[in-house]
Amino acid sequence: MPQQTSPPARVATRDPLAWAVALVALGAFAGCIALWRTGGGTIDVSWARELDLRLHFSFDGIGALYGLLATGIGAAVFAYATAYVPLHLDHQARPARDRWRFWPWMALFMLSMVGLATAQDLILLFVLFDVTAVCSYFLIAFDRQERASRLAALMALLVTGGGAVAMLIGAVILYADHGTFSIPELASLLRTQDEAGGIATGTTVAIGLIAAAALIKSAQVPLHFWLPRAMAAPTPVSAYLHSAAMVAAGVLVIGRVFQLVEVAPVVQDGMLAIGLLSIAVGGALSLTRDGFKQVLAYSTISQYGYVVMLYGIGGRDGATAAAFYVVAHAIAKSALFLTAGTVTMAAGCRRLSTVGGLARELPVLAVASALAAATLSALPLTIGFFKDELFFRAAAEHSTLLGVVSVLAAGLTFAYTWRFWGGIFLGERRVGGAADDAAAAAKPLAPVPALLTAPIAVLAVLAVLGGIVVGPFAELASDAAGATLGHDVQLQLAYHLDARETWMAALAWLLGGLLLATPKAWGPAARALSRAGERFGPSHVYELSLSAVNRWSDRLHDVEVRDLRSRVAAVLLPGGILVALGFAATPTAGVFQIGSIDGTDLLVVALLALVAIAAGVVAFTHQHIAIVLALAVVGLGLATVYALLGAPDVALVAMLVETVVTLVFLAIVAYAPRGERPSRRELAGVASEPQRRHTHSRRWRDPLIGVVAGAAAFLVIWGALSRPTPAERVVDELVRLTPAAHGRDVVTVILADFRGLDTMVEVTVIGVAVFGVIALLRRGRTW
Amino acid sequence: MTILTEAVARLLLAPSLMVAAAILIKGYVDVGDGFAAAVVVSLAIALQYLAFGARRAEQELPVLRFAPQTAIVGLLVALSSGFFAVISGGAPFTHEPSVGARVVRIGRLELMTAVSFDFGIFLLIAGALVALIHHLAEPPELEPDLEEDAEAAR
């Protein structure tokens, strides 16, 4: 990174956009605290009544907890990003205006998380769930010049978006069975049903789908692979995504729909199993990773595994512990991620194998992130101690086996957390690993702006404060658990040196220390698991299916475009045959009549003859210009026929459209190769053997298709015109109603009023089509 | 193009726009509507492109630059006049002011949702067609990294 010598003062900006977003976050945080202390509030507005949708938000315990996280952690991360983003853009030699690709999405991310935290309606939940996915897509792909970033963003969007679809299906099944999207209503309905003798299988499936969507969002095994890939995002995005948004949205949804999950024990047991699996897989893989952010990413998978497992245990203990765990984890994990970003900015490397011994040079950062690491590994005097105490209690109350497993899991957490911290700050500076990192490692540290350390220190102080004055945090967690369970919960936390949980924690630290001291003992096994996962794991399946879908779409595209005429034939020929069958089956007596011809009819007949001749020209000529002009004759001739038949509106529009279409066609002809359309003989001359056979067969096929389709259309229209249908009465009714709609021109009133919705959809299609064409021609430039 | 076509094109611009305005405003009582008016506008613009060439036409009418924005505004106007009733729980395309109620008039133009919807369609179609004409007037240079992207996507 050559630009790193530039003094940070130059890029440490006073960017008003960045500060505005950060201040909005801070203000929203204050607002959330005020709302929480005053007992919240509810907004319930009807929205699309026919579909039974409501904009139902309620700032309850869950809303308070996740709202405070999204805005509070958001404020810290955003403050950090005001210094980070300019440096990041500077390193990549990108213009400062690219920050517009960052801040608005971050603000929307925060807003959608607050909305998600307070939403009480399944459809609303789905919509906001997807908004977070879209935001994360653009933020992960912030370095859009890099292929890895684009693919990672696509993966995150596809995997979590697919989950969201499952959630929508689940919501619709529940609506079909119970007639409401409202989560509180569904909860009480299902509880009564459960007490009356159990819920239906369909309901269980629906709840399972919703839970699956949440688990995917929280990056649980086996659909966890998108999260480590999403580390391609800039560090503040990763920090926010892991601690307070996106991944947290998954467990948020579980907390919100927990009363539904409770009546489906299968789903709850599944969550317990998946949580345990995620703890194990995430923890083991975290121990094998070298990149800072990779270590942290796998640790997140494992940490949310704890929360999912706690919800799987359920009950008062589980729900309270889960809520508290989310808070403690968010504080610690965001601080650790920001540490990784600062170290990368200072030392220019991203791997544990190329740093070390930074404690001497970055003492403040070292202490602050040590406190965060202590929180994550549940050492006393940090808020993390209580998260593990609650975790141990819930697990041990459930069963002894789960208690043992929980100690193992906590040991794993201790090991990977301190491996991360020790690798960065202790020992000597290491040189090795990837070439770019090796080069960077030789350089002295770059000066770091204060804002790249201060937010980490604030978060660390918060973590320690929570370990001493745990009351407010406990209250927040118990409020959230109350909203989750549907009844009030009390939570008292304090240090008890003789409690069972304290001994379990001590055992876990010992185990973690052992793991740290003996990397040679478990290293090969963990690396083998990692390799197996890469070769046979779900991410491999994802890539295979993505490339298969790509191949399919290419093949379909080839079939569709290679031969436009065969596509037209694919519609016309079956259509014609079906019509012929219809005629064979229905009585045709008196249907085909030949009326009298007089007056202007003679003119119409003459025009139609002209149209027929022009159509013949289109079929037989080989010159592009001639085809365009002949088509124009067809169109304008028909427009004149409309005028003669007394349909001036249609005639006007037809005339205008024909003129424009002719001009556009002529302009498009300019794109085509010069000269005549190649004749059949020429085509056959240059074509390969199979293509020649193809061309030969077409000599008979095309006219045949034309005749069949044309004859069918002719018969249908003749039959229809011979027998005026009763549908005319609809027209009479429309004519009668037109004055009531303040109009005198029936056609306009039908278009703009009676059939307004049709028109709306049609013009939207036109707009989308035109801009789609422009996007294809000009790569997204609209002008 | 000859001097004659240029002169004719220049002379025809203002009257064609006038005709378009007439078709648009009279749409509710006489032949024509927003769509037809928009096509007339785009034909008038297309004539300028044909007579003067893309560059000169756009120099003389810098307002053309805003065609894409016009289309988007038009779509929003149409959408909002169609769906604003949904917010208050009504059906889409509810007629406001409702049947029989008094309507604000400007001359013979009556202000109601159906008319603003028609106006939105006018803006959308006119903007989209002008943008299309602009892009067709100068064929795109083939950009090499387009293919690279396609490779990467695979």
Coordinates of C-alpha atoms in Angstrom, one line a residue, chain A residues 137-326:
Chain A
Y137 CA -25.5 -6.9 -0.8
F138 CA -24.4 -3.4 -1.7
L139 CA -22.2 -3.1 1.4
I140 CA -20.3 -6.4 0.9
A141 CA -19.7 -5.4 -2.7
F142 CA -18.4 -2.0 -1.8
D143 CA -15.1 -2.9 -3.3
R144 CA -16.9 -3.7 -6.5
Q145 CA -13.8 -3.6 -8.7
E146 CA -12.8 -6.9 -7.0
R147 CA -14.4 -10.1 -8.2
A148 CA -14.2 -11.7 -4.8
S149 CA -16.3 -8.9 -3.3
R150 CA -19.0 -9.2 -6.1
L151 CA -19.2 -13.0 -5.8
A152 CA -19.4 -12.8 -2.0
A153 CA -22.2 -10.2 -2.1
L154 CA -24.1 -12.3 -4.6
M155 CA -23.7 -15.4 -2.4
A156 CA -24.9 -13.5 0.7
L157 CA -27.9 -12.2 -1.2
L158 CA -28.8 -15.6 -2.8
V159 CA -28.4 -17.7 0.3
T160 CA -30.2 -15.3 2.8
G161 CA -32.7 -14.2 0.1
G162 CA -33.5 -17.9 -0.5
G163 CA -34.1 -18.2 3.2
A164 CA -36.4 -15.2 3.1
V165 CA -38.5 -16.9 0.5
A166 CA -38.9 -19.8 2.8
M167 CA -40.1 -17.4 5.4
L168 CA -42.7 -15.9 3.1
I169 CA -43.9 -19.4 2.2
G170 CA -44.2 -20.2 5.9
A171 CA -46.1 -17.0 6.5
V172 CA -48.5 -17.7 3.7
I173 CA -49.2 -21.2 5.0
L174 CA -49.9 -19.8 8.5
Y175 CA -52.2 -17.3 7.0
A176 CA -54.1 -19.9 5.0
D177 CA -54.6 -22.0 8.1
H178 CA -55.2 -19.3 10.7
G179 CA -56.3 -16.2 8.8
T180 CA -53.8 -13.7 10.2
F181 CA -50.2 -12.5 9.7
S182 CA -50.0 -10.9 13.1
I183 CA -47.5 -12.7 15.3
P184 CA -49.2 -12.0 18.7
E185 CA -52.5 -13.3 17.3
L186 CA -50.9 -16.3 15.8
A187 CA -49.2 -17.0 19.0
S188 CA -52.4 -17.1 21.1
L189 CA -54.3 -19.0 18.4
L190 CA -51.6 -21.7 18.2
R191 CA -51.3 -22.0 21.9
T192 CA -55.1 -22.6 22.3
Q193 CA -54.9 -25.1 19.5
D194 CA -51.9 -26.8 21.1
E195 CA -53.7 -27.2 24.4
A196 CA -56.7 -28.5 22.6
G197 CA -54.7 -31.4 21.1
G198 CA -51.8 -30.4 19.0
I199 CA -51.2 -28.4 15.9
A200 CA -51.5 -29.5 12.3
T201 CA -48.5 -30.8 10.3
G202 CA -48.8 -27.9 7.8
T203 CA -48.4 -25.4 10.7
T204 CA -45.3 -27.2 11.9
V205 CA -43.8 -27.1 8.4
A206 CA -44.6 -23.4 8.2
I207 CA -42.9 -22.7 11.5
G208 CA -40.0 -24.8 10.4
L209 CA -39.6 -22.7 7.2
I210 CA -39.6 -19.5 9.2
A211 CA -37.1 -20.9 11.6
A212 CA -34.9 -22.1 8.7
A213 CA -34.9 -18.6 7.2
A214 CA -33.8 -17.2 10.6
L215 CA -31.1 -19.8 11.0
I216 CA -29.7 -19.1 7.5
K217 CA -29.6 -15.4 8.3
S218 CA -27.7 -16.2 11.5
A219 CA -25.2 -18.3 9.4
Q220 CA -25.9 -21.6 11.1
V221 CA -24.4 -24.9 9.8
P222 CA -24.9 -26.1 7.1
L223 CA -25.8 -22.8 5.4
H224 CA -23.1 -20.8 7.1
F225 CA -20.6 -20.5 4.3
W226 CA -21.8 -17.2 3.0
L227 CA -20.6 -15.4 6.2
P228 CA -16.9 -16.0 6.0
R229 CA -17.0 -15.1 2.3
A230 CA -18.8 -11.8 3.2
M231 CA -15.6 -10.8 4.9
A232 CA -14.7 -9.2 1.6
A233 CA -16.6 -6.2 2.9
P234 CA -14.8 -3.3 4.4
T235 CA -14.2 -3.9 8.1
P236 CA -16.8 -1.5 9.6
V237 CA -19.4 -3.3 7.5
S238 CA -18.2 -6.7 8.8
A239 CA -18.3 -5.4 12.4
Y240 CA -21.8 -4.1 12.0
L241 CA -23.1 -7.1 10.1
H242 CA -21.8 -9.5 12.7
S243 CA -22.7 -7.8 15.9
A244 CA -25.9 -5.8 15.5
A245 CA -27.4 -6.3 12.0
M246 CA -27.9 -9.0 9.4
V247 CA -26.6 -12.0 11.4
A248 CA -28.3 -10.7 14.5
A249 CA -31.5 -10.4 12.4
G250 CA -31.7 -14.2 12.4
V251 CA -31.8 -14.7 16.1
L252 CA -34.0 -11.6 16.4
V253 CA -36.6 -13.3 14.2
I254 CA -36.3 -16.5 16.3
G255 CA -36.9 -14.4 19.5
R256 CA -39.9 -12.8 17.8
V257 CA -41.6 -15.9 16.6
F258 CA -40.5 -18.0 19.6
Q259 CA -44.0 -18.5 20.9
L260 CA -44.8 -20.2 17.5
V261 CA -41.7 -22.3 17.8
E262 CA -42.6 -23.5 21.3
V263 CA -45.7 -25.3 20.0
A264 CA -43.6 -27.2 17.4
P265 CA -41.2 -29.2 19.5
V266 CA -39.6 -30.8 16.4
V267 CA -38.5 -27.4 15.2
Q268 CA -37.2 -26.5 18.6
D269 CA -35.2 -29.7 18.9
G270 CA -33.8 -29.1 15.5
M271 CA -32.6 -25.7 16.6
L272 CA -30.9 -27.2 19.5
A273 CA -29.1 -29.7 17.3
I274 CA -28.1 -27.1 14.7
G275 CA -26.9 -24.7 17.4
L276 CA -24.6 -27.4 18.8
L277 CA -23.3 -28.3 15.4
S278 CA -22.6 -24.6 14.6
I279 CA -20.8 -24.2 17.9
A280 CA -18.6 -27.1 17.1
V281 CA -18.0 -26.5 13.4
G282 CA -17.6 -22.7 13.7
G283 CA -15.2 -23.1 16.7
A284 CA -13.1 -25.8 15.1
L285 CA -12.7 -23.9 11.8
S286 CA -12.0 -20.7 13.6
L287 CA -9.0 -22.3 15.2
T288 CA -7.6 -23.2 11.7
R289 CA -7.9 -19.8 10.1
D290 CA -5.1 -17.4 9.5
G291 CA -6.8 -14.2 8.3
F292 CA -8.0 -12.0 11.2
K293 CA -11.5 -11.6 9.8
Q294 CA -11.8 -15.3 8.9
V295 CA -11.0 -16.2 12.5
L296 CA -13.7 -13.8 13.7
A297 CA -16.2 -14.9 11.0
Y298 CA -16.1 -18.5 12.1
S299 CA -16.2 -17.4 15.7
T300 CA -19.5 -15.6 14.9
I301 CA -21.0 -18.7 13.4
S302 CA -20.1 -20.5 16.7
Q303 CA -21.3 -17.6 18.9
Y304 CA -24.7 -17.4 17.2
G305 CA -24.8 -21.2 17.6
Y306 CA -24.9 -20.6 21.4
V307 CA -27.9 -18.3 21.0
V308 CA -29.7 -20.8 18.7
M309 CA -28.9 -23.6 21.1
L310 CA -30.3 -21.5 24.0
Y311 CA -33.5 -20.9 22.1
G312 CA -33.5 -24.7 21.4
I313 CA -33.4 -25.3 25.1
G314 CA -36.2 -22.7 25.5
G315 CA -38.1 -21.9 28.6
R316 CA -37.4 -19.0 30.9
D317 CA -33.7 -19.8 31.3
G318 CA -33.1 -20.3 27.6
A319 CA -34.9 -17.2 26.4
T320 CA -33.2 -14.9 29.0
A321 CA -29.8 -16.3 28.4
A322 CA -30.2 -15.9 24.6
A323 CA -31.2 -12.3 24.9
F324 CA -28.3 -11.5 27.3
Y325 CA -25.9 -13.4 25.1
V326 CA -26.8 -11.3 22.0

